[in-house]
PDB file of C-alpha atoms in Angstrom:
ATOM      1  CA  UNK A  12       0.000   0.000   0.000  1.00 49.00           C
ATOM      2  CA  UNK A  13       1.221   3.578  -0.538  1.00 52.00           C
ATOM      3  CA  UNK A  14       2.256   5.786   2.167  1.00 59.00           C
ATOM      4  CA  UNK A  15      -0.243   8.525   0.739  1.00 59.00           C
ATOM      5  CA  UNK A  16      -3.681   7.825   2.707  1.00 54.00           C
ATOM      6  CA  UNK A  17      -5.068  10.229  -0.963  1.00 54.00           C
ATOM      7  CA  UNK A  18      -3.895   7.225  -2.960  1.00 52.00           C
ATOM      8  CA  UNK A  19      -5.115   4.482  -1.034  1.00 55.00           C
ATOM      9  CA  UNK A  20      -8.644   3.219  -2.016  1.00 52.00           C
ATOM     10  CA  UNK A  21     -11.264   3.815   0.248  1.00 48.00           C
ATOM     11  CA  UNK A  22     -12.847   1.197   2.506  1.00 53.00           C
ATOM     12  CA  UNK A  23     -15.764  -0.288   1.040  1.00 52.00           C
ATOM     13  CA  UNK A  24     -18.344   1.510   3.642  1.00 47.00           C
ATOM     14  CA  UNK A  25     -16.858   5.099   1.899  1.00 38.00           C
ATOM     15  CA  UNK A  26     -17.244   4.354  -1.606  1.00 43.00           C
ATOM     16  CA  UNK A  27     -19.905   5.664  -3.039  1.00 53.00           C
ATOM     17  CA  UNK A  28     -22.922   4.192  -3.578  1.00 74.00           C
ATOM     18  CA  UNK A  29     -24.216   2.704  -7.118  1.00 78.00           C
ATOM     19  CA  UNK A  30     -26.521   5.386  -7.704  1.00 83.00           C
ATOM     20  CA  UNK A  31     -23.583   8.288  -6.811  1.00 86.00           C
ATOM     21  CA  UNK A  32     -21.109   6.565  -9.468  1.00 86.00           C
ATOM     22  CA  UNK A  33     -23.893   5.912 -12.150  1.00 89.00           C
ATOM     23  CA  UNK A  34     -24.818   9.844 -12.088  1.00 90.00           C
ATOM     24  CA  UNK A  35     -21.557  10.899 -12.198  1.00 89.00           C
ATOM     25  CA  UNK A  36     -20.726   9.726 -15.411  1.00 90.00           C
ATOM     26  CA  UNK A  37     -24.283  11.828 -16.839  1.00 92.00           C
ATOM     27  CA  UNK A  38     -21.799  15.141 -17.850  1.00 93.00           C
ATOM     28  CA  UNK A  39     -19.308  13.492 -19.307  1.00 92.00           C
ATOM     29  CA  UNK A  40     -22.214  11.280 -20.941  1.00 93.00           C
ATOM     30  CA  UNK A  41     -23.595  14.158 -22.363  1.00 94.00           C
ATOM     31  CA  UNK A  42     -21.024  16.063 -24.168  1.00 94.00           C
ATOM     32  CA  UNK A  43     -19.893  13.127 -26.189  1.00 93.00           C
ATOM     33  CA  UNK A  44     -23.715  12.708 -27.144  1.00 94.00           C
ATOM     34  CA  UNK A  45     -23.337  16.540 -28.400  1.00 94.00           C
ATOM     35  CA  UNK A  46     -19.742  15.882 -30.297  1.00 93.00           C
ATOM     36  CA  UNK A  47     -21.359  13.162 -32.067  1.00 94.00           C
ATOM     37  CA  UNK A  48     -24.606  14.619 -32.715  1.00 94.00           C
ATOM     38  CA  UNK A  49     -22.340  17.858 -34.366  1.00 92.00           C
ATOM     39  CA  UNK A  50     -20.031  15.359 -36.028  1.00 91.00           C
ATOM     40  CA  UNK A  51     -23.114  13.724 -37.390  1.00 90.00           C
ATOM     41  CA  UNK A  52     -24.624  16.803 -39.144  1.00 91.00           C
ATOM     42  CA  UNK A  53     -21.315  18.674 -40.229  1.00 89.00           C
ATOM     43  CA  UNK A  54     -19.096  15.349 -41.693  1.00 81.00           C
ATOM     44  CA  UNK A  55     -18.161  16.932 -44.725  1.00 76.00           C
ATOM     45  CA  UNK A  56     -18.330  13.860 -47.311  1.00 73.00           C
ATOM     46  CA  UNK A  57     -14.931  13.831 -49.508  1.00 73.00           C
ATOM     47  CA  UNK A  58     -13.464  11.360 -51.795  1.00 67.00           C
ATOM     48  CA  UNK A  59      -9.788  10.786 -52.902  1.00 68.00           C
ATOM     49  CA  UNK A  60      -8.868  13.257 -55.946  1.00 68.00           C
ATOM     50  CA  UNK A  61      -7.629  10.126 -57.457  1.00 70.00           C
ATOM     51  CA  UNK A  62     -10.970   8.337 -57.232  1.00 71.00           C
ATOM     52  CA  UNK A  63     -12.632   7.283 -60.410  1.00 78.00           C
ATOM     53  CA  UNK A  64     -16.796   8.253 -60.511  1.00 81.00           C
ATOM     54  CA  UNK A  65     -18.067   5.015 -59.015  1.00 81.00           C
ATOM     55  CA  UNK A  66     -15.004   4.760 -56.826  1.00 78.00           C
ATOM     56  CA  UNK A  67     -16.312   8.084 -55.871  1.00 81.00           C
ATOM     57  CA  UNK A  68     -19.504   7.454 -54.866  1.00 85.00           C
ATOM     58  CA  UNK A  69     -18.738   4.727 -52.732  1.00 84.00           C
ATOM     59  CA  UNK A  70     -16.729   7.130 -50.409  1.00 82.00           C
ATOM     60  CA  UNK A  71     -19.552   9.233 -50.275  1.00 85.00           C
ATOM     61  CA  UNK A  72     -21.483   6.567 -49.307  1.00 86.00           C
ATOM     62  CA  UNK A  73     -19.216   5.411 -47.042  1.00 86.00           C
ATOM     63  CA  UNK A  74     -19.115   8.819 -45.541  1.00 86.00           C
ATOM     64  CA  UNK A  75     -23.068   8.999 -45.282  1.00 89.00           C
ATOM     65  CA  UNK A  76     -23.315   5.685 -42.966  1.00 92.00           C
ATOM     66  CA  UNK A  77     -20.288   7.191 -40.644  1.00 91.00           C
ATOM     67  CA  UNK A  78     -22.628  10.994 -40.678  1.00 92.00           C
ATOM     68  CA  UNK A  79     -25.465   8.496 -40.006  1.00 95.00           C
ATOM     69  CA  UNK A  80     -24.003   6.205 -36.867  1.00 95.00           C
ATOM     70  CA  UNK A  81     -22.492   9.446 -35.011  1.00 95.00           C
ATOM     71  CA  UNK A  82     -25.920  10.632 -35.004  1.00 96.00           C
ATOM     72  CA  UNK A  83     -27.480   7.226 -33.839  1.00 97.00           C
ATOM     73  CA  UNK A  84     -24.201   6.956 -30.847  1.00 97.00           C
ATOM     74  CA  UNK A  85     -25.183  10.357 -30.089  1.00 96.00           C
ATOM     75  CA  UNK A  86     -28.640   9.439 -29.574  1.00 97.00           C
ATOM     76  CA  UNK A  87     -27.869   6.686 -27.493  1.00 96.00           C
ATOM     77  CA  UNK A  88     -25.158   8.963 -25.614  1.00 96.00           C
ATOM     78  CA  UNK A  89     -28.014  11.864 -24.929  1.00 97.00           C
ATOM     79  CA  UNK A  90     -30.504   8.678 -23.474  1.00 97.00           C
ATOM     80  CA  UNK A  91     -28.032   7.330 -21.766  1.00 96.00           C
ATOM     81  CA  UNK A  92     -27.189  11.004 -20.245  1.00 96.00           C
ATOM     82  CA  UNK A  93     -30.639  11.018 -19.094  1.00 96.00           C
ATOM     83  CA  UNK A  94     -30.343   8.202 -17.141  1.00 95.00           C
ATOM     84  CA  UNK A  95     -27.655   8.743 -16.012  1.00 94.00           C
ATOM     85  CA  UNK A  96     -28.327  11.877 -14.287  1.00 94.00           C
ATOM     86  CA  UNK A  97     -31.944   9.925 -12.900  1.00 92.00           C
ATOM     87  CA  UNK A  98     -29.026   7.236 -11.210  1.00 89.00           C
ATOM     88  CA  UNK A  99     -30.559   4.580 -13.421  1.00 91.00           C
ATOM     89  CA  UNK A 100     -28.560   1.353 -14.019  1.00 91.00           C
ATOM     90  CA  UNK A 101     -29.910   1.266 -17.244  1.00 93.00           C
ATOM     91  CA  UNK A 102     -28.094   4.627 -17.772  1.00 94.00           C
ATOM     92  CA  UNK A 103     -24.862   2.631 -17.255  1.00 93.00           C
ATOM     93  CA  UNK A 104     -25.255  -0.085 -19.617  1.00 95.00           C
ATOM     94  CA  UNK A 105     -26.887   2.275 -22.396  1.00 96.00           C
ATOM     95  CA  UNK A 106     -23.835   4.443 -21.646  1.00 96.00           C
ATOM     96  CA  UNK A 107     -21.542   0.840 -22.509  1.00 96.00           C
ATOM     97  CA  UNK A 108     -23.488   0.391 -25.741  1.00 96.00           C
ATOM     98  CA  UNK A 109     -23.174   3.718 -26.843  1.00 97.00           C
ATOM     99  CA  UNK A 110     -19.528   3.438 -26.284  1.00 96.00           C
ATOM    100  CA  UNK A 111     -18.521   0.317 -27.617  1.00 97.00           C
ATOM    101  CA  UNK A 112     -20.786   2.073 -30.677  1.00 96.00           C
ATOM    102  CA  UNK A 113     -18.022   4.765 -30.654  1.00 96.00           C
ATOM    103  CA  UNK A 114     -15.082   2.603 -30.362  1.00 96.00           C
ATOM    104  CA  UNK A 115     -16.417   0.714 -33.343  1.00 97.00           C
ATOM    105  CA  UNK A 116     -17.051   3.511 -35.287  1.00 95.00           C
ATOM    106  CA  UNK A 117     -13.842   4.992 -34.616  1.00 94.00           C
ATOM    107  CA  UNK A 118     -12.134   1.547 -35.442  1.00 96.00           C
ATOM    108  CA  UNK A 119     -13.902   2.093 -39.026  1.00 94.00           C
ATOM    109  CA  UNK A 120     -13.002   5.381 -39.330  1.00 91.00           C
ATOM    110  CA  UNK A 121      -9.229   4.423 -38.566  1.00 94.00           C
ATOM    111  CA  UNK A 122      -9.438   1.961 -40.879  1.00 93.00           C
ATOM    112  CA  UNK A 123     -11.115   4.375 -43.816  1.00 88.00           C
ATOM    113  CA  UNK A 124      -9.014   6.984 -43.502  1.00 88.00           C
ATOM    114  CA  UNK A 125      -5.482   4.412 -43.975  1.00 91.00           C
ATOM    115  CA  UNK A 126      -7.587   3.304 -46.962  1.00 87.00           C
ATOM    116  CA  UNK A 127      -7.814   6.705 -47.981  1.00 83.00           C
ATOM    117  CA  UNK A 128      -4.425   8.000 -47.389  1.00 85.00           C
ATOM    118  CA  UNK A 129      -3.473   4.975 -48.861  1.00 86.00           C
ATOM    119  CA  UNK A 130      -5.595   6.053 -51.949  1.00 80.00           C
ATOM    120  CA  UNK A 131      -4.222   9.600 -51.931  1.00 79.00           C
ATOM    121  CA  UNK A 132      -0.609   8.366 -51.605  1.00 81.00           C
ATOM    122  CA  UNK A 133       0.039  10.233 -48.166  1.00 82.00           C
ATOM    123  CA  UNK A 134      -0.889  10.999 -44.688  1.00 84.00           C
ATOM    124  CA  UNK A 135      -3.833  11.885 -43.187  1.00 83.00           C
ATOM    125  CA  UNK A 136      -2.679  13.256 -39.329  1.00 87.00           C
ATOM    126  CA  UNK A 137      -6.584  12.359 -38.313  1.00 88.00           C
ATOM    127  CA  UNK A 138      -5.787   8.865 -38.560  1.00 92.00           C
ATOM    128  CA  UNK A 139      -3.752   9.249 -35.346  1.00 94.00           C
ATOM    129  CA  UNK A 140      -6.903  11.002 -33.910  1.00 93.00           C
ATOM    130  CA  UNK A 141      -8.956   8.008 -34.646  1.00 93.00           C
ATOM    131  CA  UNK A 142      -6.632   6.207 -33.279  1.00 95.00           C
ATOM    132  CA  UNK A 143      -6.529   8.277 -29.511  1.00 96.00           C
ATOM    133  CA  UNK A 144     -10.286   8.257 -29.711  1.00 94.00           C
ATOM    134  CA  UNK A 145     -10.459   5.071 -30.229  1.00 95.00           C
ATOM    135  CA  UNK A 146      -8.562   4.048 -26.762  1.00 96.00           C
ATOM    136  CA  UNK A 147     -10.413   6.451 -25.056  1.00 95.00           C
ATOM    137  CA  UNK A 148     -13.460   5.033 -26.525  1.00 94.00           C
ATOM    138  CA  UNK A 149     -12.508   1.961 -25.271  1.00 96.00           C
ATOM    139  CA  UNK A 150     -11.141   2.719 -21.452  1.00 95.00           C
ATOM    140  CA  UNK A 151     -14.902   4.651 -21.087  1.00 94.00           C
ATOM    141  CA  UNK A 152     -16.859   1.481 -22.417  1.00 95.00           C
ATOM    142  CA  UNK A 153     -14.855  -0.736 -20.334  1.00 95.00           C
ATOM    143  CA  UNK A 154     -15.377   1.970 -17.166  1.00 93.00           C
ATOM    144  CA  UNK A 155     -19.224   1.925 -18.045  1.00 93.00           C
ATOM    145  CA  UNK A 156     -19.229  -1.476 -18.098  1.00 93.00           C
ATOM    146  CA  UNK A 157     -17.541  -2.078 -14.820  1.00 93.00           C
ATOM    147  CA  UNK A 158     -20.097   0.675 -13.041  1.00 91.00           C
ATOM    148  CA  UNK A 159     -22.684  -1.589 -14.244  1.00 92.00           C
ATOM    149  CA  UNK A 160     -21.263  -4.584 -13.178  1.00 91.00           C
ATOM    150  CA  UNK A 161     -20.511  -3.435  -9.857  1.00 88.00           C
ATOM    151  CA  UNK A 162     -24.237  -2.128  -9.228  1.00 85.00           C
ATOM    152  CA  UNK A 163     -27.178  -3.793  -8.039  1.00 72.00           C
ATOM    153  CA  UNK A 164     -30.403  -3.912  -9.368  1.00 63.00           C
ATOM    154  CA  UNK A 165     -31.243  -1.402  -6.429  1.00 53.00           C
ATOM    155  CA  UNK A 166     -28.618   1.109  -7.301  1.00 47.00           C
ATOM    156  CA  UNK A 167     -26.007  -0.102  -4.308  1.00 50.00           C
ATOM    157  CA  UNK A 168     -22.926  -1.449  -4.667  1.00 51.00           C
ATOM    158  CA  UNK A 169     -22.214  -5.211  -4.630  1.00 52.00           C
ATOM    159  CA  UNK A 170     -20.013  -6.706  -2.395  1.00 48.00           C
ATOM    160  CA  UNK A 171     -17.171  -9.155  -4.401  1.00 47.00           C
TER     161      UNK A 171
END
């Protein structure tokens, strides 16, 4: 154990209860529901210069279902907010869907933008932003997920 009592972790009679921990992810909850609702309505579509005119249209396609699933995360990430805030439980396993959404969707996005830097025959620098977001995207599922897991169906905290 450290010598610091402010690193230690609490005794299990001071932690807070389930319904403390569930609402304090509801901020947090909501902001990325407002990123990806903004993402979702501003993506500007683009295609590779290179790109012949159906090759085209598939990235623009492409681009439409990622405009489409930050809007439906978002959604989820607004409900889940709700929640959230109410100290639901449900708030914290929406809040792991909506996340593991995210990490997915960056994962594609990662994986489109190589393709089209690839395409291009450089570097796109927001494929190292997909690929930050995309650990963050996974620590907060796997942090939702473990809130969840460690409530009861009454909001307290379970006992391992």
């Amino acid at each position: 154990m450290s010598s610091r009592p402010d690193l230690e972790s609490p005794e299990r009679g001071e932690q807070r209860d389930g319904e403390g921990a569930i609402r304090s992810t509801a901020f947090g909850t909501l902001l990325a529901g407002a990123v990806c609702l903004y993402f979702g309505f501003v993506w500007a579509a683009d295609a590779p210069l290179s790109a012949s005119p159906e090759a085209e249209q598939m990235w623009y396609l492409v681009d439409r279902v990622f405009r489409w699933w930050f809007r439906v995360v978002g959604v989820g990430f607004l409900a889940a907010a709700g929640l959230s805030a109410l100290g639901k439980r449900t708030g914290a396993l929406l809040s792991t869907a909506a996340e593991a959404g995210f990490s997915l969707l960056m994962f594609a996005l990662l994986v489109d933008g190589v393709a089209e830097s690839v395409a291009m025959g450089g570097f796109d620098a927001t494929v190292i932003l997909f690929a930050i977001l995309l650990l963050v995207g996974l620590s907060a599922t796997r942090h939702s997920w473990r809130i969840f897991k460690a409530t009861g169906t009454g909001g307290e905290v379970r006992a391992d």
